Coordinates of C-alpha atoms and ligand atoms in Angstrom, one line a residue:
X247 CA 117.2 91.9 106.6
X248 CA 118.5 93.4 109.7
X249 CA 121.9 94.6 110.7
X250 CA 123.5 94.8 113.7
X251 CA 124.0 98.0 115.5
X252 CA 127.7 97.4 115.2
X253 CA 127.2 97.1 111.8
X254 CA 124.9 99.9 111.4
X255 CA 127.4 102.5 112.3
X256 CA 130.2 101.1 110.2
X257 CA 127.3 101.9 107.5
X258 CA 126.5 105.1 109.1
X259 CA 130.7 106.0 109.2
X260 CA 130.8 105.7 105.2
X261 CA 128.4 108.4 105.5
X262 CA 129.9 110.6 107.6
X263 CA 127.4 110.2 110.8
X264 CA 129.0 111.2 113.7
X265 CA 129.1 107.7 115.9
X266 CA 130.9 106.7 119.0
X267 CA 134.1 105.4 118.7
X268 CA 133.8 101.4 119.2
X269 CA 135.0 97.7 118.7
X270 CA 133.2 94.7 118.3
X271 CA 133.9 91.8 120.7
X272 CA 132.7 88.0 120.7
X273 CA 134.7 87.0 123.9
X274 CA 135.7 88.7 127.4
X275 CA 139.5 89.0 126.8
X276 CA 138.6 91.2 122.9
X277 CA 136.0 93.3 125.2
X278 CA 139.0 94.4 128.0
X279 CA 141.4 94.7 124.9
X280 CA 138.8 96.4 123.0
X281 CA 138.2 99.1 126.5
X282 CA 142.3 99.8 126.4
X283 CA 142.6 100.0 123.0
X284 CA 140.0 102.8 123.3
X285 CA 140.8 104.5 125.9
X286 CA 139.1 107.2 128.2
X287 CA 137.4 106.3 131.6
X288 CA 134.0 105.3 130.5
X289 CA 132.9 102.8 128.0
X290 CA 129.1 101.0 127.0
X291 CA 128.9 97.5 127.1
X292 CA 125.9 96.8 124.3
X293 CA 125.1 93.5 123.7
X294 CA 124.3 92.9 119.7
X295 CA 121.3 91.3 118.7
X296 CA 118.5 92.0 116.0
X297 CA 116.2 93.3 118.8
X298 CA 116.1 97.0 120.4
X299 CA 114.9 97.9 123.6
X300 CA 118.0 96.2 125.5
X301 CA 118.7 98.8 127.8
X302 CA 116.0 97.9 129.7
X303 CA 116.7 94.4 129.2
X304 CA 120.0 94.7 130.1
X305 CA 122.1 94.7 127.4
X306 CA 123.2 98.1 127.7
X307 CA 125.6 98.2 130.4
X308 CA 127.8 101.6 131.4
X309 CA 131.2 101.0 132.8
X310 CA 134.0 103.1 134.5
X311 CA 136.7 100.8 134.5
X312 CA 137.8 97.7 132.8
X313 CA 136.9 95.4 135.2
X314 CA 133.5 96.0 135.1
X315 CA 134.0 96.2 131.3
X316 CA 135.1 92.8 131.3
X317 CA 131.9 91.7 134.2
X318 CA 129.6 93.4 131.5
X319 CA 131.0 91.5 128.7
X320 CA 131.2 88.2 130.9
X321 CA 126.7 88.6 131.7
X322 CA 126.1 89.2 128.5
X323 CA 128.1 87.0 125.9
X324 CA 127.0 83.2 125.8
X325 CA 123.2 84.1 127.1
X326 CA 120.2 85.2 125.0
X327 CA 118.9 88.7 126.0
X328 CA 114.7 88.9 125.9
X329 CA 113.8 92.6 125.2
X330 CA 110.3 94.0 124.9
X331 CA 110.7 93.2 121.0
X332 CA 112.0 89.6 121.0
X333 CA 110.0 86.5 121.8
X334 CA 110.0 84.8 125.5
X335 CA 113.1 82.4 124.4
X336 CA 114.8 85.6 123.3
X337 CA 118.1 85.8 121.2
X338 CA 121.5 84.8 121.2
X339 CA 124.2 87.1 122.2
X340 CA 127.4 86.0 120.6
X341 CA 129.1 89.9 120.5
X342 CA 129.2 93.0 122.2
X343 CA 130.0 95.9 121.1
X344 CA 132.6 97.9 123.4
X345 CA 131.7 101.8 122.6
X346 CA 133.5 105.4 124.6
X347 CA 130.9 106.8 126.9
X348 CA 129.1 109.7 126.0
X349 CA 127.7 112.7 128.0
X350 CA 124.6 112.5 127.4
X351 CA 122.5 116.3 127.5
X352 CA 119.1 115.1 125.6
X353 CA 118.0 112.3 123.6
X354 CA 116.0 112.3 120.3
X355 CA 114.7 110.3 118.3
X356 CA 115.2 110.3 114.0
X357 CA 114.4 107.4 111.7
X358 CA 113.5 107.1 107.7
X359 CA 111.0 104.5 106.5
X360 CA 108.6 104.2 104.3
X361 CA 104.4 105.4 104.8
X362 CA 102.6 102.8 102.9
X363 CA 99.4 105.2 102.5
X364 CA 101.2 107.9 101.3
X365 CA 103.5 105.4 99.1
X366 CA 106.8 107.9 100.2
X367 CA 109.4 107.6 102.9
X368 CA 108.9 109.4 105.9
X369 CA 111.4 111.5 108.2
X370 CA 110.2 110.8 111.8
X371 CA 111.9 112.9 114.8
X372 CA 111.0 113.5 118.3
X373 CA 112.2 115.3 121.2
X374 CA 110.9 112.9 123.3
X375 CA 113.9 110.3 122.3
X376 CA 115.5 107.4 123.6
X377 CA 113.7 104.0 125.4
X378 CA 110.4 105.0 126.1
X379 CA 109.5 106.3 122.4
X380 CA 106.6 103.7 121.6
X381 CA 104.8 105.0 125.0
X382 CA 105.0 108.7 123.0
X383 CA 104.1 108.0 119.8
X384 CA 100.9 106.0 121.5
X385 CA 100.1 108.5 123.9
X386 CA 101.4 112.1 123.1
X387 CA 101.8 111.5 119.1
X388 CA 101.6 115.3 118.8
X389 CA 105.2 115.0 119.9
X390 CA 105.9 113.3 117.3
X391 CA 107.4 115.3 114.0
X392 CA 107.2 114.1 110.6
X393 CA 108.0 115.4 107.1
X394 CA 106.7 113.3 103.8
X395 CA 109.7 113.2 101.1
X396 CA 108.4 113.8 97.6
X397 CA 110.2 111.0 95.6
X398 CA 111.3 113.6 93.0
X399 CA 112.6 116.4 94.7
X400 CA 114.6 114.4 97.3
X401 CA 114.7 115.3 101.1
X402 CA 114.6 119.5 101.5
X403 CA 116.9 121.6 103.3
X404 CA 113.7 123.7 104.5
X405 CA 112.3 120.3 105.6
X406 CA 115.0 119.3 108.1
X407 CA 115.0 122.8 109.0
X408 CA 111.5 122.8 110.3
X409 CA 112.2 119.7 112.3
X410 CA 115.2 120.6 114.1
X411 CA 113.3 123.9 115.0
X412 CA 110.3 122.0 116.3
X413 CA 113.1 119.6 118.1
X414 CA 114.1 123.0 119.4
X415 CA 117.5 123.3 118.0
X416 CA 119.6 126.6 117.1
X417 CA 122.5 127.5 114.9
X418 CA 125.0 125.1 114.4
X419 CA 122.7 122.6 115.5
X420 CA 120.5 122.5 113.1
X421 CA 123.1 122.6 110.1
X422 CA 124.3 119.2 112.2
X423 CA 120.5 117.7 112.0
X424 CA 120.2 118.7 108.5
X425 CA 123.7 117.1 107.4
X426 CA 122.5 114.3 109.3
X427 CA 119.2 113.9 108.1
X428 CA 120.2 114.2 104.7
X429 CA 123.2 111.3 105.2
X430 CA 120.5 108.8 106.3
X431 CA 118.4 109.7 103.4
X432 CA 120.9 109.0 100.7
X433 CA 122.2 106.1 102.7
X434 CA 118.4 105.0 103.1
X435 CA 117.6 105.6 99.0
X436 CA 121.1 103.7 97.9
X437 CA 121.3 100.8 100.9
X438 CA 118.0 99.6 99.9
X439 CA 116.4 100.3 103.4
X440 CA 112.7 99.9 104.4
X441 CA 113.6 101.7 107.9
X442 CA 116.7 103.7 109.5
X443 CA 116.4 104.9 112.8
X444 CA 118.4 106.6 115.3
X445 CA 117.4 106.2 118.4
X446 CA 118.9 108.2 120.4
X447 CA 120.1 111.1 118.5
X448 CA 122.2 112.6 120.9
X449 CA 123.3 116.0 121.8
X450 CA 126.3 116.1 123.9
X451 CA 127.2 117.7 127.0
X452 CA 129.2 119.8 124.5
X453 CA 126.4 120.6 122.5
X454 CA 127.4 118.3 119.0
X455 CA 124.9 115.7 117.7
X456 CA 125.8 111.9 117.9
X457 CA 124.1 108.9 116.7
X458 CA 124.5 106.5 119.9
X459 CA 122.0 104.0 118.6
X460 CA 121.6 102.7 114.9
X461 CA 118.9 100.5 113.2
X462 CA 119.1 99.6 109.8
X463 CA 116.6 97.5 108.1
X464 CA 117.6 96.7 104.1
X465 CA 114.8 95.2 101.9
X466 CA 115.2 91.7 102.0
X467 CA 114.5 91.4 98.0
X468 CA 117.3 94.1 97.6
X469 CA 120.1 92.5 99.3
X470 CA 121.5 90.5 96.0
X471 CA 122.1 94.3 94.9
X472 CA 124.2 94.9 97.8
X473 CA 127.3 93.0 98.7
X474 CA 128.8 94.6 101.5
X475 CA 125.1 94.0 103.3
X476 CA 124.5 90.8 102.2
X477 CA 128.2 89.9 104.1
X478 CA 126.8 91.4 107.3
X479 CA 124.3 88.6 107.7
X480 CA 124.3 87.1 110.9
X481 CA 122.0 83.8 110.9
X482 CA 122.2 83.3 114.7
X483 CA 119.8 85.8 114.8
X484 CA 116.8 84.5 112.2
X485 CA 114.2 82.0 113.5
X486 CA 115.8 78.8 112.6
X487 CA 112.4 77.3 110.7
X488 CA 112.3 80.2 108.7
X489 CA 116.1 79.4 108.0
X490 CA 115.6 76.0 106.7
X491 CA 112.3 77.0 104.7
X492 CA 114.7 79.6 102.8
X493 CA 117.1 76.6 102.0
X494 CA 113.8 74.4 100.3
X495 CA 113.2 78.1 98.8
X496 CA 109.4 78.4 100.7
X497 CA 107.8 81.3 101.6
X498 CA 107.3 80.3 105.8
X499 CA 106.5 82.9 108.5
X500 CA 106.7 80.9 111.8
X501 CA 103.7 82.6 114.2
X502 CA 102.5 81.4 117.4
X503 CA 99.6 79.3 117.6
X504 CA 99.3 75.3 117.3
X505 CA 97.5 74.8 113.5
X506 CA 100.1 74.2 111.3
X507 CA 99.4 74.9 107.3
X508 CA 100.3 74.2 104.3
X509 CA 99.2 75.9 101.5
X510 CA 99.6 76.8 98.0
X511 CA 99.3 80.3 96.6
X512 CA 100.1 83.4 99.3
X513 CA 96.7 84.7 98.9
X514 CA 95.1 81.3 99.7
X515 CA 97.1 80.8 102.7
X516 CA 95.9 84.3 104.0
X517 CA 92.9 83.4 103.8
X518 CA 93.1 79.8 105.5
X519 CA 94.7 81.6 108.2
X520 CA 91.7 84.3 108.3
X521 CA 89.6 81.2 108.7
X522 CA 91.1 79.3 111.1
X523 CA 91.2 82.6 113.0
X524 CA 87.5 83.1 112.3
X525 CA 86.5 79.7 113.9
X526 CA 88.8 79.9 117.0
X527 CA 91.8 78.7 115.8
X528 CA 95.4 80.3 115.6
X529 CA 97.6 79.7 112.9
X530 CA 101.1 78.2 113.9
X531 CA 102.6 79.0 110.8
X532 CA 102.4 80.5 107.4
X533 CA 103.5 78.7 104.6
X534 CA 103.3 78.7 101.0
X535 CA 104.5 76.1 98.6
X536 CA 103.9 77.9 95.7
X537 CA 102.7 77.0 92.5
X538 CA 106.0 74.9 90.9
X539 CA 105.7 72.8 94.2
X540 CA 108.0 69.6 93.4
X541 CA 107.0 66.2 95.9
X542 CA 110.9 66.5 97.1
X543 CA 109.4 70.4 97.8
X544 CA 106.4 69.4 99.6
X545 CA 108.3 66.8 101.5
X546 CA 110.7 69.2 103.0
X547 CA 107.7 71.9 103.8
X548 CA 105.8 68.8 105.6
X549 CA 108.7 67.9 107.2
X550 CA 109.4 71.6 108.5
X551 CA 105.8 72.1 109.8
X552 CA 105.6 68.8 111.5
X553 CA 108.7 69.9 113.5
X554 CA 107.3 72.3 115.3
X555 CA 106.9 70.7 118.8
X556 CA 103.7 73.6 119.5
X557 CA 101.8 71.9 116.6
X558 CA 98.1 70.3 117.7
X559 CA 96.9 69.6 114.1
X560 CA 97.8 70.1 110.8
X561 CA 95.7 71.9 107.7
X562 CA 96.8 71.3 104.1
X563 CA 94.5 73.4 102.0
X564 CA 95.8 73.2 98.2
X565 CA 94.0 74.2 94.9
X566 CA 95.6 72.6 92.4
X567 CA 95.6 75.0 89.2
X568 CA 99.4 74.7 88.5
X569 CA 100.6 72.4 90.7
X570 CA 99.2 68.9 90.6
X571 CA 97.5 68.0 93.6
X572 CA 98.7 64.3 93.0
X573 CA 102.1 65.4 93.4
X574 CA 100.9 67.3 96.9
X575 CA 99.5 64.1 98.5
X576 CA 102.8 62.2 97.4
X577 CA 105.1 64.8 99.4
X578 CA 102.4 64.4 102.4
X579 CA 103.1 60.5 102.5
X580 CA 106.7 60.6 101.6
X581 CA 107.3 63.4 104.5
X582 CA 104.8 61.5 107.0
X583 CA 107.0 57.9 106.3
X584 CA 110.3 59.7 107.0
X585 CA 109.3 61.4 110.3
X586 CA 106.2 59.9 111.6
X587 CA 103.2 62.1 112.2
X588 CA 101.3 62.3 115.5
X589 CA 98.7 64.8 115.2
X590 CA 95.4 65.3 113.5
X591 CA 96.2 66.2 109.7
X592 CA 92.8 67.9 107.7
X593 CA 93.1 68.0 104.5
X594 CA 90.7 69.8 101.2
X595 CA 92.5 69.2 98.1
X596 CA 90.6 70.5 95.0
X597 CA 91.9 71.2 91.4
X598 CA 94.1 69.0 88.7
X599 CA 93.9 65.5 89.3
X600 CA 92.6 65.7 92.9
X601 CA 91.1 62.2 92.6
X602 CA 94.2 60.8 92.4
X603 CA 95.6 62.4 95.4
X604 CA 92.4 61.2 97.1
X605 CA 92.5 58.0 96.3
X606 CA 96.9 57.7 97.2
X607 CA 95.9 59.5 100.5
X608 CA 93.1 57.0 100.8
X609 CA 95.8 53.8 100.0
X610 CA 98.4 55.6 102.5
X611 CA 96.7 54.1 105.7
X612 CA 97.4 57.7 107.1
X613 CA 94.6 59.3 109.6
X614 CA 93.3 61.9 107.3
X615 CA 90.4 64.0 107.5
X616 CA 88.8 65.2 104.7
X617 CA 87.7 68.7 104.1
X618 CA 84.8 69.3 101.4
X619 CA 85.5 73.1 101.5
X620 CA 87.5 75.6 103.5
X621 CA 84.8 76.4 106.1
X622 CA 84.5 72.8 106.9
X623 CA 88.1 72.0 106.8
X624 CA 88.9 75.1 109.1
X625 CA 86.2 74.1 111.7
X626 CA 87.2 70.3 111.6
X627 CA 91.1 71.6 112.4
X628 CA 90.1 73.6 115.3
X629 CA 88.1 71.1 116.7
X630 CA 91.2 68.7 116.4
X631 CA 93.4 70.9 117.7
X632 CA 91.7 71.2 121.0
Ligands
GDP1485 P1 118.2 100.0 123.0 O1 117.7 100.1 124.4 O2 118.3 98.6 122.5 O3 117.5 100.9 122.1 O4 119.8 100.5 123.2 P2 120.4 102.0 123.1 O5 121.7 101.9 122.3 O6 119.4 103.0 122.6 O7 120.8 102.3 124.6 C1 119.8 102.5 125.5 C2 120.1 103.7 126.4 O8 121.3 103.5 127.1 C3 120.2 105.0 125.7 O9 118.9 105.6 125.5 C4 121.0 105.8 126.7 O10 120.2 106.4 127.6 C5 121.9 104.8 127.3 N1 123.3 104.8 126.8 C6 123.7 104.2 125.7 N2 125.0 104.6 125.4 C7 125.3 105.5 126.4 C8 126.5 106.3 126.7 O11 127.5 106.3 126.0 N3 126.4 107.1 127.8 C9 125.3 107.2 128.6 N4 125.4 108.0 129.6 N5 124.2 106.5 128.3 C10 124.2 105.7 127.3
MN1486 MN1 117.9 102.6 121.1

């Protein structure tokens, strides 16, 4: 689950990370109000979504006085903002987050997360911080510092000093990085997160260290654990398929291509999308209907896949070991009667009671192509889908 930045830094507040001062603002009036009530002679206009890289996008707007505060506000809120990390339609900007300039003397970049090979969380720093960070870590990674926490002994004061020497920090500096660095740790370890990232770090024209960016990803699976988080969830922001297959409680990725599928078992619908990919194809979804799939279940999932207006054919690929495949092919032509169905549907059904689903999808008068195996039932999808 992701969190706002505004958000972020109200997390990064309770543990005593030295932020900006700012207030959130979901219309033009709050963002003038929210400039006065500040004060100063500078503010940033940043418009919240669950996407970075909005600077260059736009979304990060400096501003000298309120008027342009309030022309900032007025560009931003009501439009989506595409960034280098969204997708072309972009997301919804329905606040902005009115922050007091800062002097800005360099920029680094800091963030937790976890290495999957080395199965411990990482703390990740360059100099070379702020909005150009994936072009260093792809082609200068040797500016890129890292130190691997052991899981045991906690985050080291002799680790955050080597990386705020190698960031080329002295004195008081880098007792700031190291209270820092420790903050995000424990806020990393009892939030639940899978990443935290500042980015930038900032050193002031006065020489202290403030977060002026904040990312905060929390564990999905955790969230129940946390309730302050879970209150921070903004659904404008989630792909709104993926949404309503949380509300039929199935496990649906929405991806790009035009073959829709429907599968049971997570591993199984891997490897359908591995095949499809094999033989030409690209997967428009994935979806799992898992193994307790109820017809009212496999109704709703048929339903969700078939409203995807980029969808050329459809694959349903289900081995029936706990779930009945009878059941399966009564959700396909309950869902196909409600909505209607205008493409290409392949389906390989194999496992408990698959003659019976046969023989109902057989009696349905639906177009159905049969598959005798996966191989066959990916190649006949791709060919349909063309
Ligand atoms: P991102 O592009 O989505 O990662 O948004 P950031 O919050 O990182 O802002 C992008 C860039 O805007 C930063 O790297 C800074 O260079 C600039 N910026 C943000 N806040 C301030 C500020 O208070 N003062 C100045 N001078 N620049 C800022
Ligand atoms: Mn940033």
């Amino acid at each position: 689950m992701n969190l706002h930045e505004y958000q972020a830094k109200e997390v990064f507040r309770q543990y005593g990370i030295p932020v900006p001062k700012g207030i959130v603002a979901a219309d033009v009036p709050a963002a003038a109000a929210a400039a006065n009530q500040l004060g100063g002679s500078v503010w940033v206009v940043k418009a919240q979504v669950h996407a970075g890289g909005r600077g260059k996008a736009g979304g990060v707007k400096l501003a000298r006085d309120v008027e342009t505060v309030r022309a900032a506000a007025q560009g931003m809120l009501g439009q989506r903002l595409v960034t280098k990390q969204t997708d072309a339609a972009g997301l919804p900007v329905e606040r902005v987050y009115v922050e007091s300039g800062s002097e800005i003397e360099r920029e680094i970049y800091l963030s937790l997360t976890l290495n999957r090979e080395r199965g411990r969380i990482a703390l990740i720093a360059s100099a070379a911080g702020g909005m150009d960070i994936e072009e260093v870590a792809a082609h200068t990674p040797e500016k890129i510092l890292t130190a691997t926490i052991d899981p045991a002994a906690g985050l080291q004061p002799y680790q955050c000093r080597q990386i705020a020497f190698g960031l080329g920090f002295k004195g008081k500096q880098v007792e700031e990085l190291q209270s820092i660095a420790m903050a995000l740790y424990r806020l990393y370890l009892e939030k639940d997160a899978s990443l935290v990232e500042v980015n930038p770090l900032i050193v002031t024209k006065k020489g202290a260290l403030v977060a002026l960016d904040a990312k905060i990803n929390i564990d999905a699976s955790a969230v129940f654990r946390h309730k302050d988080i879970a209150a921070y969830r903004d659904p404008s922001q989630e792909d709104p398929m993926e949404r309503r297959a949380a509300e039929h409680d199935l496990n649906y990725v929405s991806l790009d291509g035009n073959i829709a599928c429907m599968v049971n078992g997570a591993g199984l619908a891997m490897a359908t999308m591995d095949l499809i990919q094999l033989h030409g194809g690209t997967p428009a979804n994935f979806l799992d209907v898992g193994g307790g799939a109820t017809a009212e279940r496999v109704t709703a999932a048929f339903e969700l896949i078939l409203s995807n207006p980029k969808v050329r054919a459809i694959l349903v690929n289900i081995f029936g070991g706990i779930v009945r495949c009878d059941l399966i092919a009564d959700g396909i032509v309950n869902a196909v009667k409600k909505v209607g169905v205008k493409v290409p549907v392949v389906v390989r059904l194999e496992g408990t009671n698959a003659d019976k689903a046969r023989e109902t999808l057989a009696k349905s008068g639906l177009a159905i192509t049969p598959a005798s195996d996966l191989t066959d039932a990916a190649t006949k999808v791709v060919g349909l889908a063309k």
